[in-house]
Amino acid sequence: MTGHTVRLQTLGKVTSCRSDQSLLDAYLRENVWLPHGCTQGTCGSCKLKVLDGEVDHGDAPAFTLTPEEREQGITLACQATPRSDLLVEPLAEVSDDGVVRHPLRDLTGSVVVLEDIARDTRRVVVELTEAMPFNAGQYAELRVPGTGVWRQYSMANPPSETHRLEFHVRRTPGGVATDGWVFASLAVGDAVDVRGPLGVFGISRPQEEPAILIAGGTGLAPMKSMVLHALAEGLVPELYLYHGGRTEADLYDGDLFRALDAEHPHFHYRPCLSEQQWDGASGMVTDVVLEDFATCKGMSAYLCGPPAMVEAAGKVLKRRRMAPRLVFKEEFTDAADLAAAGGPLATAS
Amino acid sequence: MTAVTETPAWIAEITMAELEKNPYPFYERLRREAPVAFVPALGLHIASTRAACQEIGSQSDIWDGVISPAGGRTFGHPNVLNANGPEHDELRGMVDPALQPSEVDRYVDKLVRPIAKRYVEAFENDGHADLVAQFCEPVSVRALGDLMGLQSVSSDKLREWFHKLNVSFTNAAVDENGEFANPDGFIPGDEARAEIRAVLDPLLDKWTVEPDDSALSHWLHDGMPEGQTRDREKIYPTVFVFLLGAMQEPGHAMASTIAGLWSRPEQFERVVDDPKLIRRAITESLRWTSPIWSAVARVNKVDTTVAGTFLPAGSVVMLSYGSANHDGNAYDAPSDYDLDRAPVPHMAFGAGKHGCAGTYFASEVCRIGLEELFETIPNLERDETKGIDFWGWGFRGPVELHANWEV
Ligand code: HEM
Ligand code: FES
């Protein structure tokens, strides 16, 4: 496969990119940080301006990359492949925010833990043959064996464990990766191909603001990594973890978080059930947050879960006057849409 | 004047009051039927299309800057708007240094952010505000006031001054003899000017002997031989230009940005959620409701023809940038505010040698102001019980902007 030379205008960084490789992939593998989010063409955070040369926009959907943008020479780094040597410039600021980034790499490992932890939810732990350094909150992709399909799952283990990655997988009826694999044939000892780390979500630097973490379902995975990391490193002055489910059957790892809550005076665990009365908080997790805080001014938040929950949480935090720039979101991308677009499915599948 | 006899009735009958209330319908017809037209009520020509404004504004070899009669009556001479040649170069040499983008970058965040924070803190727990009077105008005047060295003048006084100067500046109507139709309309401006001089003279006295880093102190000293300061009579007319336009317009721009976004609630939401979009929101607002709507003019040094209208040397043409920015040949659905429209450059800062000196400073003031407002009150909402009235033909923006939010 022929390679093309890609140059980043202001950073001056040059990389070689195959004509079947995305520009984002080429840079991340060389540990040159480019802004990105979903790597699936849906979030738009990886937009680049092509100043010279020609790209193939790949599967970039029109709702992320409009025809006008294409005309202006804008492309999605996670979808675009080079057709010639290129000179490009990211649209988003590539500021040095002091976060150490880790290169994207291909790894193999084998399944060492496979257990049911909640309704339709499994924990999969993969022991890697080589380390995969990552930041708390990032995700990796697992290949569904026998297919060319990759699925995205956030690491739930703290970044101090680079050889053993923990993932939480929720079943999607008929899902290629779940009913077709993790909830069917997958067994302890099976080999797995892993590609990572990816994503920008997470906590990796000390912050002055108290943080509210709001998770729906397996949106708990990145939060678990972030909580363990933040507590170990003392990164956040006050940390609130909200986990929402319909009934107790949807919650998991409660014992771990209750123990952390007891041990760390500045860590608070709030599981919430929307369809069951119990001695804990009842109602939608976002309504519970609304009740718990008279104001969220000066605080930050991390949201991970289905799009409806993330959107509702964003609204609640605004009502409580949290600055939007301090609200960080990771959505489960809608599996059905992406399946139709022929792209990889997301965390939830 | 032959032009008068050729004037169609709909142009001959237009009044200042109509233009100030809503200039758009009249201008839409001008753009279609008479892109460069003589308007008897003003005693001068008006250029209304983007192409005509662009051509006249940028051809500085044919067109000199000139001030409208009412503007000249308000500011006096020589001011930066109507000076030309070396005299204009000197005045721009006086005002430009503090407004260069690289220089603005050095001070603007430190200057404006604390001001914006202070004003929003004053009402953030009230749950409601008139954003024009309580935020946009005071942030706008305080930012420039502090830059100029007018820390000792209250924001309310600065606002009062620009409102009064505005009344005079836009008192443009003339009678059939070309005399001002409403001479009393200049009284507020005359009062403001007298008061400004009474307040500024002692400050200029001080800066004469004790220069500091304020812009006005630089205006006195920069480019002058050692031991001399610039003649105050050369400074004051341009001080008045600043105390009107430069004080008022960033406030208009901020208020129009909010009003524009409120006309597209989902775009408003996006901008509040992603402050990086604020710059784009301001740019579209400047196109949508240009703050300096129709306030500057040019005069030709030689006979020329623009958009089919023959203009003998000495013709005064007012550049209605607010109309140029609604030109259907350049913008689809121009009366809609749309954050996502294709980025065709707007003319809100004018063109050519007399183009706005404060483009970058003004944009940064607006950006930082709106960042602080949306960050502190992300649940800001339009008060649906109150309408939004825009006013002005020379200068235009919302009169009041009522918001409420949950506290
Ligand atoms: C959003 C706010 C503002 C807008 C929309 C605006 C717009 C304009 C326009 C349309 C002109 C006339 C250009 C022409 O004749 O073609 C102008 C001139 C000027 N503006 Fe601004 N302005 C703004 C703010 C400011 C500020 C804050 C300053 C100073 C700090 C400033 C300084 C000037 C000066 C000195 C001139 C006269 C230039 C000359 O005649 O050489 N402006 N402005
Ligand atoms: S669209 Fe490329 S990373 Fe999301």
PDB file of C-alpha atoms in Angstrom, chain A residues 2 5 17 36 97 103 106 120 137 168 191 234 249 268 286 318 341:
ATOM      1  CA  THR A   2       1.492   3.336  -1.013  1.00  0.00           C
ATOM      2  CA  THR A   5       3.204  12.437   3.244  1.00  0.00           C
ATOM      3  CA  CYS A  17      -0.313   7.839   5.861  1.00  0.00           C
ATOM      4  CA  HIS A  36     -10.894  13.943  18.145  1.00  0.00           C
ATOM      5  CA  ASP A  97      -3.091  21.458  27.954  1.00  0.00           C
ATOM      6  CA  PRO A 103       0.085   6.672  21.034  1.00  0.00           C
ATOM      7  CA  ASP A 106      -2.572  -2.503  17.873  1.00  0.00           C
ATOM      8  CA  ASP A 120     -27.705  -7.773  30.310  1.00  0.00           C
ATOM      9  CA  GLY A 137     -11.769   7.957  30.614  1.00  0.00           C
ATOM     10  CA  HIS A 168     -18.306  -3.301  30.628  1.00  0.00           C
ATOM     11  CA  ALA A 191      -7.746 -14.234  22.039  1.00  0.00           C
ATOM     12  CA  GLY A 234      -5.748  13.341  44.654  1.00  0.00           C
ATOM     13  CA  ALA A 249     -30.677  -5.189  38.696  1.00  0.00           C
ATOM     14  CA  HIS A 268     -19.736  10.581  47.376  1.00  0.00           C
ATOM     15  CA  THR A 286     -30.665  13.832  36.316  1.00  0.00           C
ATOM     16  CA  LYS A 318     -27.228  24.550  33.030  1.00  0.00           C
ATOM     17  CA  ALA A 341     -24.034   3.854   7.723  1.00  0.00           C
TER      18      ALA A 341
END
